[in-house]
Short mmCIF file of C-alpha atoms and ligand atoms in Angstrom, two decimals:
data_model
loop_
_atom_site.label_atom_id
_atom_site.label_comp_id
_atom_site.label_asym_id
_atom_site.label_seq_id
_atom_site.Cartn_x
_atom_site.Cartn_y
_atom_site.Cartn_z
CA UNK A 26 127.42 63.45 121.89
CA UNK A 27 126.37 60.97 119.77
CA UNK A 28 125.43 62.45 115.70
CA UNK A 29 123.13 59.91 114.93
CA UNK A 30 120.86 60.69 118.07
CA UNK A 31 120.65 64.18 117.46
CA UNK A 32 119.66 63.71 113.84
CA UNK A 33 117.00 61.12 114.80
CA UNK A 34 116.10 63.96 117.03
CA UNK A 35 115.88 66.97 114.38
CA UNK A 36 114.43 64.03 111.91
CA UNK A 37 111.43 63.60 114.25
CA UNK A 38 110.88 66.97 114.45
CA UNK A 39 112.19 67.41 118.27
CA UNK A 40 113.80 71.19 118.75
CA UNK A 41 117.63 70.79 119.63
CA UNK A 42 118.88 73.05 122.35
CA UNK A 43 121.44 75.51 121.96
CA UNK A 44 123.84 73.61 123.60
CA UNK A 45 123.29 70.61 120.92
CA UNK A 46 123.79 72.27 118.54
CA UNK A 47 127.01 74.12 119.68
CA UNK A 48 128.33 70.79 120.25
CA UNK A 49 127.20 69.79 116.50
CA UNK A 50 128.62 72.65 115.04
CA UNK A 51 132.30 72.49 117.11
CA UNK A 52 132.48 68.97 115.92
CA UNK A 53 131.62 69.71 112.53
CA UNK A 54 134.35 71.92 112.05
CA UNK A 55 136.74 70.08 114.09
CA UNK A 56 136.06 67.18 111.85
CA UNK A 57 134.87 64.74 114.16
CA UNK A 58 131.61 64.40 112.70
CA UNK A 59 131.81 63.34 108.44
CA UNK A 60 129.99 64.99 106.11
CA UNK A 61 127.96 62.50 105.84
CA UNK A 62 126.00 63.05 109.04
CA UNK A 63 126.19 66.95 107.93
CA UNK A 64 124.15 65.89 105.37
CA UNK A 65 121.76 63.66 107.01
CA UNK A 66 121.52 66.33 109.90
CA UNK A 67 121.21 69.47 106.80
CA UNK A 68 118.18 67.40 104.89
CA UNK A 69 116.28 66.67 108.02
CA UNK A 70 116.64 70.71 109.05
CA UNK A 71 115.40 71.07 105.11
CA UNK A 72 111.85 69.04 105.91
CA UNK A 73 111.64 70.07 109.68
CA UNK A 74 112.64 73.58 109.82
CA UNK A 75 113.53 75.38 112.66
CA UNK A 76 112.51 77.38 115.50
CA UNK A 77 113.60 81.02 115.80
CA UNK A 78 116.22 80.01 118.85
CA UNK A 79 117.73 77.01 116.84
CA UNK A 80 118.03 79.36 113.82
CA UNK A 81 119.49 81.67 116.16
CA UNK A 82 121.62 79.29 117.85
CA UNK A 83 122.97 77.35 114.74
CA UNK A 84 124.26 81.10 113.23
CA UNK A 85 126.12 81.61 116.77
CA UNK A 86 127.82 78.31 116.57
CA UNK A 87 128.99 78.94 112.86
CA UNK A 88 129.62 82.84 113.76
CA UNK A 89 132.10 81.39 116.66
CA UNK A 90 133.47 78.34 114.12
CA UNK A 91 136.09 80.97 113.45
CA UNK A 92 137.53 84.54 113.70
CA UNK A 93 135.46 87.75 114.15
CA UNK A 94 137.02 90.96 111.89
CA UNK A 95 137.22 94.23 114.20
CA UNK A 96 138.25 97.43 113.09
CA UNK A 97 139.78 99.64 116.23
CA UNK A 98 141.50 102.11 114.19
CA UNK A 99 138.62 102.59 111.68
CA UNK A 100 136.31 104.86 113.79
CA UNK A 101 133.31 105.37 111.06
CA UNK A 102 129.96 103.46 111.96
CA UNK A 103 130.86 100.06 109.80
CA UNK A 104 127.39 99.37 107.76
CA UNK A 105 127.35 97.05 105.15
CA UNK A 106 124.23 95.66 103.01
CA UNK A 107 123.79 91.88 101.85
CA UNK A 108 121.84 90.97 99.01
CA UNK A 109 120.06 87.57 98.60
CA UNK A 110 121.49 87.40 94.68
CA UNK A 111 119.93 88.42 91.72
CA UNK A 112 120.52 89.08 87.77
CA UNK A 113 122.53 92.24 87.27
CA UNK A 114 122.45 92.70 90.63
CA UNK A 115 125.59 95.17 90.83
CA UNK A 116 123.96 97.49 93.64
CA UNK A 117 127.12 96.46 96.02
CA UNK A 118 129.54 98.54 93.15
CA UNK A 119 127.56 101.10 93.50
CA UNK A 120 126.77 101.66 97.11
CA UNK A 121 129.51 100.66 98.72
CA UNK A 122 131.55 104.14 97.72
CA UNK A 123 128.34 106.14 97.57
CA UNK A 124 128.07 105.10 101.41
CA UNK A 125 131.54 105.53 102.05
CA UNK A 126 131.30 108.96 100.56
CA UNK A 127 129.06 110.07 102.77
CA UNK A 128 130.89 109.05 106.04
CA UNK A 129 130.44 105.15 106.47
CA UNK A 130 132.82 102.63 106.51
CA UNK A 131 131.75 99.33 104.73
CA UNK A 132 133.79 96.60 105.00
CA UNK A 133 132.42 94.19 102.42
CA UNK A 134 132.83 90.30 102.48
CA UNK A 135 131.24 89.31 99.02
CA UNK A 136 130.58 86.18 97.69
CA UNK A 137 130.95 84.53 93.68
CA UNK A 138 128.26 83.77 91.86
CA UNK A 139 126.92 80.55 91.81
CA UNK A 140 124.10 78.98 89.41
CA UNK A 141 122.44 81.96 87.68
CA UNK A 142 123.04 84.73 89.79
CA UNK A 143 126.04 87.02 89.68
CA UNK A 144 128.58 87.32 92.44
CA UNK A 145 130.45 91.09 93.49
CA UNK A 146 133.40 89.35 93.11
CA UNK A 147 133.96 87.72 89.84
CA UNK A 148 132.66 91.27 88.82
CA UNK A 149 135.37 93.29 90.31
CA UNK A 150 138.14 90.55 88.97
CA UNK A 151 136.88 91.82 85.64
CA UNK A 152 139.39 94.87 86.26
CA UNK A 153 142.64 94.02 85.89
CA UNK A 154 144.76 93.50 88.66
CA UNK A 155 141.56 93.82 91.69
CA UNK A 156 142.98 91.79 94.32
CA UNK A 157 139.97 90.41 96.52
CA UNK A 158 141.85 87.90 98.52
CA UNK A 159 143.05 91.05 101.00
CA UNK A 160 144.31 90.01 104.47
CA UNK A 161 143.03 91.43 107.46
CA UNK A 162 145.41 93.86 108.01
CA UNK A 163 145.28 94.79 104.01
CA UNK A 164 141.98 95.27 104.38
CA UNK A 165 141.93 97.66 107.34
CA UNK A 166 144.15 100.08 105.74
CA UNK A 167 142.38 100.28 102.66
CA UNK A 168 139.11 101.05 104.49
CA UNK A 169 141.04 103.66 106.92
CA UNK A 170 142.37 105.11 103.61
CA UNK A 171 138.97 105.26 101.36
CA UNK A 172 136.33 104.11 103.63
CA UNK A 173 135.43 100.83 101.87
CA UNK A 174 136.84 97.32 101.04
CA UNK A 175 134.97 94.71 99.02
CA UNK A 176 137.24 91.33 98.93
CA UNK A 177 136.22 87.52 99.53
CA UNK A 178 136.18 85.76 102.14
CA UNK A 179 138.93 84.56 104.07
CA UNK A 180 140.27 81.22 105.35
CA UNK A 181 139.25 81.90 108.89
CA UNK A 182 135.90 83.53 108.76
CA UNK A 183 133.18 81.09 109.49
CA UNK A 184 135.00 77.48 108.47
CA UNK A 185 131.87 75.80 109.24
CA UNK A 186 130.03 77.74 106.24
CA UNK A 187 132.63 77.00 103.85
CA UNK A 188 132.19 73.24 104.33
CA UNK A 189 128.41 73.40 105.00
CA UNK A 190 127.50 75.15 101.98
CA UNK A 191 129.63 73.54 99.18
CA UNK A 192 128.11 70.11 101.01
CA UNK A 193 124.33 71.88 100.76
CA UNK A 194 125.01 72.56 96.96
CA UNK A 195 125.49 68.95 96.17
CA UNK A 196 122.71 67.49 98.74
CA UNK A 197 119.79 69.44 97.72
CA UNK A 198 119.68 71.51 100.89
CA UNK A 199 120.93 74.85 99.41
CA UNK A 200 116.88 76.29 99.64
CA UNK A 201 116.42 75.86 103.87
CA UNK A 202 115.07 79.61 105.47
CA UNK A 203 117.45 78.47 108.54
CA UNK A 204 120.39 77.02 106.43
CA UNK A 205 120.15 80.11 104.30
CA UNK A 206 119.65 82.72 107.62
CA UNK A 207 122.44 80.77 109.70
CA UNK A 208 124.81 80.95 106.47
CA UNK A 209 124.66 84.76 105.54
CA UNK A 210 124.09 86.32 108.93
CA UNK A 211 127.39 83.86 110.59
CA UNK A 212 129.42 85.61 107.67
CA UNK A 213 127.91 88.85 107.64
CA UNK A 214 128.31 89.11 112.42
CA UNK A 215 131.83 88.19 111.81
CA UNK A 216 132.77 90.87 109.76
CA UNK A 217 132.91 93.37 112.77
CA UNK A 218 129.77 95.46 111.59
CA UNK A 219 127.36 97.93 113.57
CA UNK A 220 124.40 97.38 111.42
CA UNK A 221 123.28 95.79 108.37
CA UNK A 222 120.81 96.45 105.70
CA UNK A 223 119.47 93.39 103.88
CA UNK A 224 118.23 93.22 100.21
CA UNK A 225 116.02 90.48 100.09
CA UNK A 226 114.66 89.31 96.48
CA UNK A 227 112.06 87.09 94.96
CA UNK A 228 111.09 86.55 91.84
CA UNK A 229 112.22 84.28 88.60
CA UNK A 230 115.80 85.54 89.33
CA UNK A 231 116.19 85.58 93.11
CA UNK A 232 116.43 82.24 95.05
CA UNK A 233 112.68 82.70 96.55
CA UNK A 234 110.53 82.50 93.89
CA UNK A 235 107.64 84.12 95.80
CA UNK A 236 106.99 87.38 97.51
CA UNK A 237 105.94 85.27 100.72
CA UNK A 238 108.98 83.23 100.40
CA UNK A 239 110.84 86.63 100.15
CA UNK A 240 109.11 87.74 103.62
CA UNK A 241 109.64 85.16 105.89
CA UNK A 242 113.24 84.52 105.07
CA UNK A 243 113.77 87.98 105.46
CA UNK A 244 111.81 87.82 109.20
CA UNK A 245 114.23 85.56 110.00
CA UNK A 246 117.08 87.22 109.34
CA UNK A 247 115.81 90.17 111.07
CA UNK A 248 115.24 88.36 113.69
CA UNK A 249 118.72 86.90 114.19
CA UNK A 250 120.54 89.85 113.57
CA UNK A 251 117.99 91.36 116.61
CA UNK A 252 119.31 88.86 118.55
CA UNK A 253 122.83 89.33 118.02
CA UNK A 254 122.57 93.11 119.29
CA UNK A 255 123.09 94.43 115.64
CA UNK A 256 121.00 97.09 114.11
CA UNK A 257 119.04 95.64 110.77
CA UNK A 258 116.92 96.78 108.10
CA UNK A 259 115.60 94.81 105.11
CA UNK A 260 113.74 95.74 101.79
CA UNK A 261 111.76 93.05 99.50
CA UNK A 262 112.76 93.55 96.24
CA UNK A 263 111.45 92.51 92.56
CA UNK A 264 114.05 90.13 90.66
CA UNK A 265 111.67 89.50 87.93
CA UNK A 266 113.19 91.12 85.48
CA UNK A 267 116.80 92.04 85.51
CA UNK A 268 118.34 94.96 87.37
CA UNK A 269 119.60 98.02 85.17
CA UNK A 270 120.64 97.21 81.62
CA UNK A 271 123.22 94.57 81.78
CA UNK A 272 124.11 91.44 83.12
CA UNK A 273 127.52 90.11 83.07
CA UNK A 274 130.87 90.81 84.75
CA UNK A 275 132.96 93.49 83.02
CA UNK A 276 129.61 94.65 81.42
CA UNK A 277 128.15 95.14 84.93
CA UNK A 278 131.41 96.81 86.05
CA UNK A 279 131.01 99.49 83.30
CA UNK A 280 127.40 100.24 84.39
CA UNK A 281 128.28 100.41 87.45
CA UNK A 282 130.94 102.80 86.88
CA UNK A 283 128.46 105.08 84.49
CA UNK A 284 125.90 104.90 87.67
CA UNK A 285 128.77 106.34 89.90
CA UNK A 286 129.61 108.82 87.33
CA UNK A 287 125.69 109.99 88.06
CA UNK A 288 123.96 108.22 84.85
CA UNK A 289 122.75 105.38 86.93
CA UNK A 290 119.14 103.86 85.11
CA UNK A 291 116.31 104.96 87.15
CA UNK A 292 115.73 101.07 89.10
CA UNK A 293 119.61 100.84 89.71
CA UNK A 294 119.93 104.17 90.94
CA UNK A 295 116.43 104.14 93.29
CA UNK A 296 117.66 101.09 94.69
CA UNK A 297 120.98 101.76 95.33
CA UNK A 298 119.61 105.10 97.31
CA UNK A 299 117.02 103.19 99.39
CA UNK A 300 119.59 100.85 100.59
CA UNK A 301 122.51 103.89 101.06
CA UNK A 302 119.56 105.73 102.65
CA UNK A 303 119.13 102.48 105.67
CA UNK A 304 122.44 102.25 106.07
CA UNK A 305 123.22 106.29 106.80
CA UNK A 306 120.22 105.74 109.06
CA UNK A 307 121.35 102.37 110.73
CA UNK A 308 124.83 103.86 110.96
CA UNK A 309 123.51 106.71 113.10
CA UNK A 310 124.81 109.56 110.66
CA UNK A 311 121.06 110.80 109.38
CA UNK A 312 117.57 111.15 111.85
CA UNK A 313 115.45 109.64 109.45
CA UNK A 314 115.09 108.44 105.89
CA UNK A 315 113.82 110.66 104.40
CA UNK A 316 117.10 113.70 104.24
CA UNK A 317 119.23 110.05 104.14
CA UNK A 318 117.55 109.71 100.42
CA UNK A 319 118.20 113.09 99.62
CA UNK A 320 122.00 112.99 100.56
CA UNK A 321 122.25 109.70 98.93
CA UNK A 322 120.34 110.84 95.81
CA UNK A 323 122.27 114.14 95.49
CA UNK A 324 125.35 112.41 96.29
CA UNK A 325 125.14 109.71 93.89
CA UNK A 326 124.18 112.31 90.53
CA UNK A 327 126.89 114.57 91.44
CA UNK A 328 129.38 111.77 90.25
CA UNK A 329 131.55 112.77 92.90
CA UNK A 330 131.53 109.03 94.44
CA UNK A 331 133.40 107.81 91.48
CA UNK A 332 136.98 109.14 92.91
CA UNK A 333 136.53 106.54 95.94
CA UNK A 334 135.30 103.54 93.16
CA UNK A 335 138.65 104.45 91.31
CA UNK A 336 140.88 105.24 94.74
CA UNK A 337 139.84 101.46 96.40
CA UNK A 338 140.24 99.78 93.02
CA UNK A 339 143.94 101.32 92.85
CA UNK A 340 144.05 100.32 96.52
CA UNK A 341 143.37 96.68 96.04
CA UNK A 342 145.75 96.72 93.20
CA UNK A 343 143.41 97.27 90.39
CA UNK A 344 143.94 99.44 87.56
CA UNK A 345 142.03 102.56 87.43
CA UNK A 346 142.65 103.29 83.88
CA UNK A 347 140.30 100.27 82.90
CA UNK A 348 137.54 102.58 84.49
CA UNK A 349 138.37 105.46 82.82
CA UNK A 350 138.79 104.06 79.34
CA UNK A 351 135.97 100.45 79.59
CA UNK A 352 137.86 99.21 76.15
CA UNK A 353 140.84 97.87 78.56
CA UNK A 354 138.06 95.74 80.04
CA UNK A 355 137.32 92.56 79.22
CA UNK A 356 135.32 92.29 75.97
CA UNK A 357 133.26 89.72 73.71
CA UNK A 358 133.98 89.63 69.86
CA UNK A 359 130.18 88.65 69.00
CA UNK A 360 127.15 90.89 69.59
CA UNK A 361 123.75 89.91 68.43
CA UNK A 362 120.69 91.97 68.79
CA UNK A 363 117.49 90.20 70.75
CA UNK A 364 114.84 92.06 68.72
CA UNK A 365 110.50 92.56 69.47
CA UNK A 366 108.47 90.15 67.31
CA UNK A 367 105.83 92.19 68.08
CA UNK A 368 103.85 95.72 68.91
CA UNK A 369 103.19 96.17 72.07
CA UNK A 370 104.58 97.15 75.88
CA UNK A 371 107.35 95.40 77.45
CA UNK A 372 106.24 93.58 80.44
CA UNK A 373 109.74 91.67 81.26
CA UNK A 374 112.41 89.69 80.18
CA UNK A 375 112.60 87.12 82.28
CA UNK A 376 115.33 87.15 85.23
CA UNK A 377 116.15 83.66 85.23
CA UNK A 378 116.21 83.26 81.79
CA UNK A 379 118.60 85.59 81.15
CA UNK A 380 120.50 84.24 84.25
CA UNK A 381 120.82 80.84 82.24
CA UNK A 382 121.70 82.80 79.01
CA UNK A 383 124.12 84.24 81.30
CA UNK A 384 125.41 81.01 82.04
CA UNK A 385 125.32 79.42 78.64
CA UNK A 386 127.70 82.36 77.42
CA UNK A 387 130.23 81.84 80.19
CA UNK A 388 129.61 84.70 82.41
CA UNK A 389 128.53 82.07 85.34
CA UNK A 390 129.90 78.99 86.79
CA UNK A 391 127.93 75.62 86.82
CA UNK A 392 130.27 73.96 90.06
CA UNK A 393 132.68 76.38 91.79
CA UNK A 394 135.39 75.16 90.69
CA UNK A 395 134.58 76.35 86.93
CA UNK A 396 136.26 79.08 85.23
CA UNK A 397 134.46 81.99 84.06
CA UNK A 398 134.37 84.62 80.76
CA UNK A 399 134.45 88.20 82.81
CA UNK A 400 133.80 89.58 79.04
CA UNK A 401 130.28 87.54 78.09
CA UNK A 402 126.59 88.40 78.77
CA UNK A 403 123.38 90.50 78.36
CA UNK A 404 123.57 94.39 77.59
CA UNK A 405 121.62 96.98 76.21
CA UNK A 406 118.34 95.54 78.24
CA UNK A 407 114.86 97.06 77.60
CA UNK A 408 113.11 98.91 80.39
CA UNK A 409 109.75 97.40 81.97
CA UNK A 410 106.90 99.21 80.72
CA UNK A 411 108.65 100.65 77.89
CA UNK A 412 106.34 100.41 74.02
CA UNK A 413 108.08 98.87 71.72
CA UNK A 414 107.74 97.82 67.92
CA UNK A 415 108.46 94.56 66.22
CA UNK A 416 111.99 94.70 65.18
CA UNK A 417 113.25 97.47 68.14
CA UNK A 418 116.08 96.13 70.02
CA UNK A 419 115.10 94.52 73.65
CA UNK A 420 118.94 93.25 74.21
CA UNK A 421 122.34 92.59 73.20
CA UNK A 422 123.70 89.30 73.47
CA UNK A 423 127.21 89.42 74.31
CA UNK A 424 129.36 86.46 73.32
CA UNK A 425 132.65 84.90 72.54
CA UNK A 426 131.60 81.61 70.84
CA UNK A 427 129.34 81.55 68.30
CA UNK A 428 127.28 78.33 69.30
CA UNK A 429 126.92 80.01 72.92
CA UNK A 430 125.32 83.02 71.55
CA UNK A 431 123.33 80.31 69.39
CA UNK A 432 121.90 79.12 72.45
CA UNK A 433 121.75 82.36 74.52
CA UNK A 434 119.61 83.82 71.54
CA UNK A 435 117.43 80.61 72.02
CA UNK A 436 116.92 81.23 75.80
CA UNK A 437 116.51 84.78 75.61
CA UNK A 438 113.79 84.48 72.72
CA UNK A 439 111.36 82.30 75.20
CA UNK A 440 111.86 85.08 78.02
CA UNK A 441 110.62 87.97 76.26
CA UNK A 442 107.19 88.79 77.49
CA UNK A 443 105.19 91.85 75.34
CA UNK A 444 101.96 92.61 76.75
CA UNK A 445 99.01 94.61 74.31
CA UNK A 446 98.04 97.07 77.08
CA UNK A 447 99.74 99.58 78.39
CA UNK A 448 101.15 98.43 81.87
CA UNK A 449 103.57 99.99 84.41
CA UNK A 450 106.00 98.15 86.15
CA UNK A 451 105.84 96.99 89.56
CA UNK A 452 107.42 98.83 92.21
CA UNK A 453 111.36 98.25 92.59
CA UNK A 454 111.06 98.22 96.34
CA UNK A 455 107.96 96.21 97.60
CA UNK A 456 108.42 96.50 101.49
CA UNK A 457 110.32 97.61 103.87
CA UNK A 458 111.04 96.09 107.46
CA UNK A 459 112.17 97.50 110.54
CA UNK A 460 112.82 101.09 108.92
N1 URA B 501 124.08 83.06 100.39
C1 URA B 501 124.82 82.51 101.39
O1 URA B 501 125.84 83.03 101.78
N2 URA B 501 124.37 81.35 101.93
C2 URA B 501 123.24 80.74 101.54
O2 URA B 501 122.89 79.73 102.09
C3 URA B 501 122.49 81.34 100.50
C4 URA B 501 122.94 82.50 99.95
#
């Protein structure tokens, strides 16, 4: 093979067979080809696209870049749910023990968050002690003891991803449907699941700003994970204005923790059921939808999933008392009230402005190599649709520097949008596909 013909090829918009880009991919990770000519090769997929079997064949070659997880003494269905990334976006706490509760196992490979959105696992570092670096073999006992395991990802899981997508985030190729599908799904296949239920966002928050965006990144997805023989669902879901009432590590993690206790806010918790509801379907364990929301539902009020949040957190070496008692959490010394300058009904707060306050406080990470303040962020945040007063509180700015807040006060000032007629939100869920 030569690399420069085959990204003259992709360049002038000629499709590359399967077998090209197998070859690509192999030499990629075997570091015969520089990342140079990854990036040349990544920007011309980013103008060019590509077809449903390139798409298809580019997530194979990464999936088989390295090892693929299986779970033979774990006999459960193993379902798990991705989520494109959004702003207080801590579903994944949530559902993961709700859907182990009711007879799943979910073996979880999250990611950190990077730019504005928040990642599963800088929130679960937030407890003291939550190991997410888990081995295999760590990682299979913990989900034949409680049914669920949410840690990072490993060394040898797709090394072709790990080098492709730090390269995208300093090329400008990050935003590619195929880069995007090829990245997720590789990770996702090699995690040894039988289906997988996608949460697909869009809106100021989510990394497709548009509903149409939203769809046909999600069709693609569908469609690889059709071709890989693996059962998958997605829903489109509004990131316009955060989800539930905080964003933030440790402030997420005690939301999250309320929400398993049964006092989930009504988007968090109708979310978190639609997605447990696809994956008790997907998993074969419920007919139809429909009884899956009830169990889910039911399940999720009674509080009862709570004992497996607290039983995998001790399992990963976490300590449970942090969840019991949320003052042994990470804090911030400074909160500041965002207040209404105005009468009149809450539209939104802006997603990915309080994203960037998010950042500006600490909460998020600029490169990913940064450090990051597990006890900073956005709390106390006003439902959609809700009337307010001048002067009522729409947020709670939580900092531990006093020109950050400054600034996150600034941001989240601009993002506040207070409508004069009565208006009801949008719908959480927007569409479903292939339920
Ligand atoms: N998440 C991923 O894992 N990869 C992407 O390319 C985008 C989001």
């Amino acid at each position: 093979m030569i690399p420069q013909w085959l990204i003259e090829k992709k360049r002038d918009g000629i499709e590359l067979s399967a077998g090209e880009i197998r070859e690509w991919i192999r030499a990629y990770t075997d570091g015969a080809i520089p990342d140079y000519q990854m990036a040349a090769m990544a920007m011309a997929i980013f103008f060019r696209g590509m077809t449903p079997d390139e798409t298809a064949a580019l997530t194979k070659a990464m999936l088989e870049s390295g090892a693929v997880l299986a779970w033979p003494s774990v006999p459960r269905p193993k379902v798990d749910k991705h989520s494109t990334g959004g702003i207080g976006d801590k579903v994944s706490i949530v559902l993961a023990p709700l859907a182990a509760d009711l007879g799943l196992a979910v073996p979880m490979i999250s990611g950190r968050g990077l730019g504005i959105t928040g990642g599963t696992l800088d929130k679960l570092e937030s407890i003291p002690g939550y190991r997410t670096g888990l081995g295999r073999r760590e990682m299979e006992r913990v989900l034949e003891q409680c049914g669920c395991s949410m840690v990072g990802q490993t060394e040898d899981l797709v090394p072709a991803d790990r080098r492709l997508y730090a390269l995208r985030d300093v090329t400008g190729t990050v935003p590619s449907v195929p880069l995007i599908v090829s990245s997720i799904m590789s990770k996702k296949l090699a995690a040894g699941l039988d289906a997988l239920v996608l949460d697909v966002k869009w809106g100021s928050g989510a990394f497709m700003p548009t509903l149409e965006q939203a769809r046909s990144l999600a069709g693609s997805l569908m469609d690889v994970g059709r071709r890989m023989g693996k059962r998958t669902a997605a829903l489109i879901t509004d990131m316009n204005h955060p989800l539930g009432r905080s964003a933030g590590n440790s402030l997420e993690v005690r939301e999250s923790v309320e929400a398993l206790k049964g006092n989930a806010p009504p988007d968090l918790e109708e979310l978190t059921v639609e997605l447990c509801a696809a994956m008790l379907v997907l998993g074969g364990l419920l007919p139809a939808l429909e009884p899956a929301r009830l169990a889910a539902r039911e399940r999720l009020r009674s509080g009862k999933a709570f004992a497996r949040f607290r039983r995998m957190v001790e399992l990963h070496g976490g300590d449970p008392s942090a969840l019991d008692n949320p003052a042994l959490l990470p804090g911030a010394r400074i909160r500041e009230s965002l207040r209404a300058r105005r009468n009149g009904c809450l539209e939104r707060i802006d997603a990915g402005m309080v994203g960037r306050a998010c950042l500006v406080l600490g909460a998020g990470r600029r490169s990913a190599a940064d450090p990051i303040d597990h006890g900073v962020g956005v709390s106390d945040i006003a439902e959609r649709g809700r009337q307010c007063r001048a002067g009522d509180v729409l947020a709670v700015v939580n900092a531990n520097a006093r020109g950050a807040c400054e600034e996150a006060m600034r941001i989240l000032d601009g993002a506040v949008i207070i409508g004069d007629a009565p208006a009801a939100p949008p719908e959480i869920i927007q569409d479903r596909i292939g339920l």
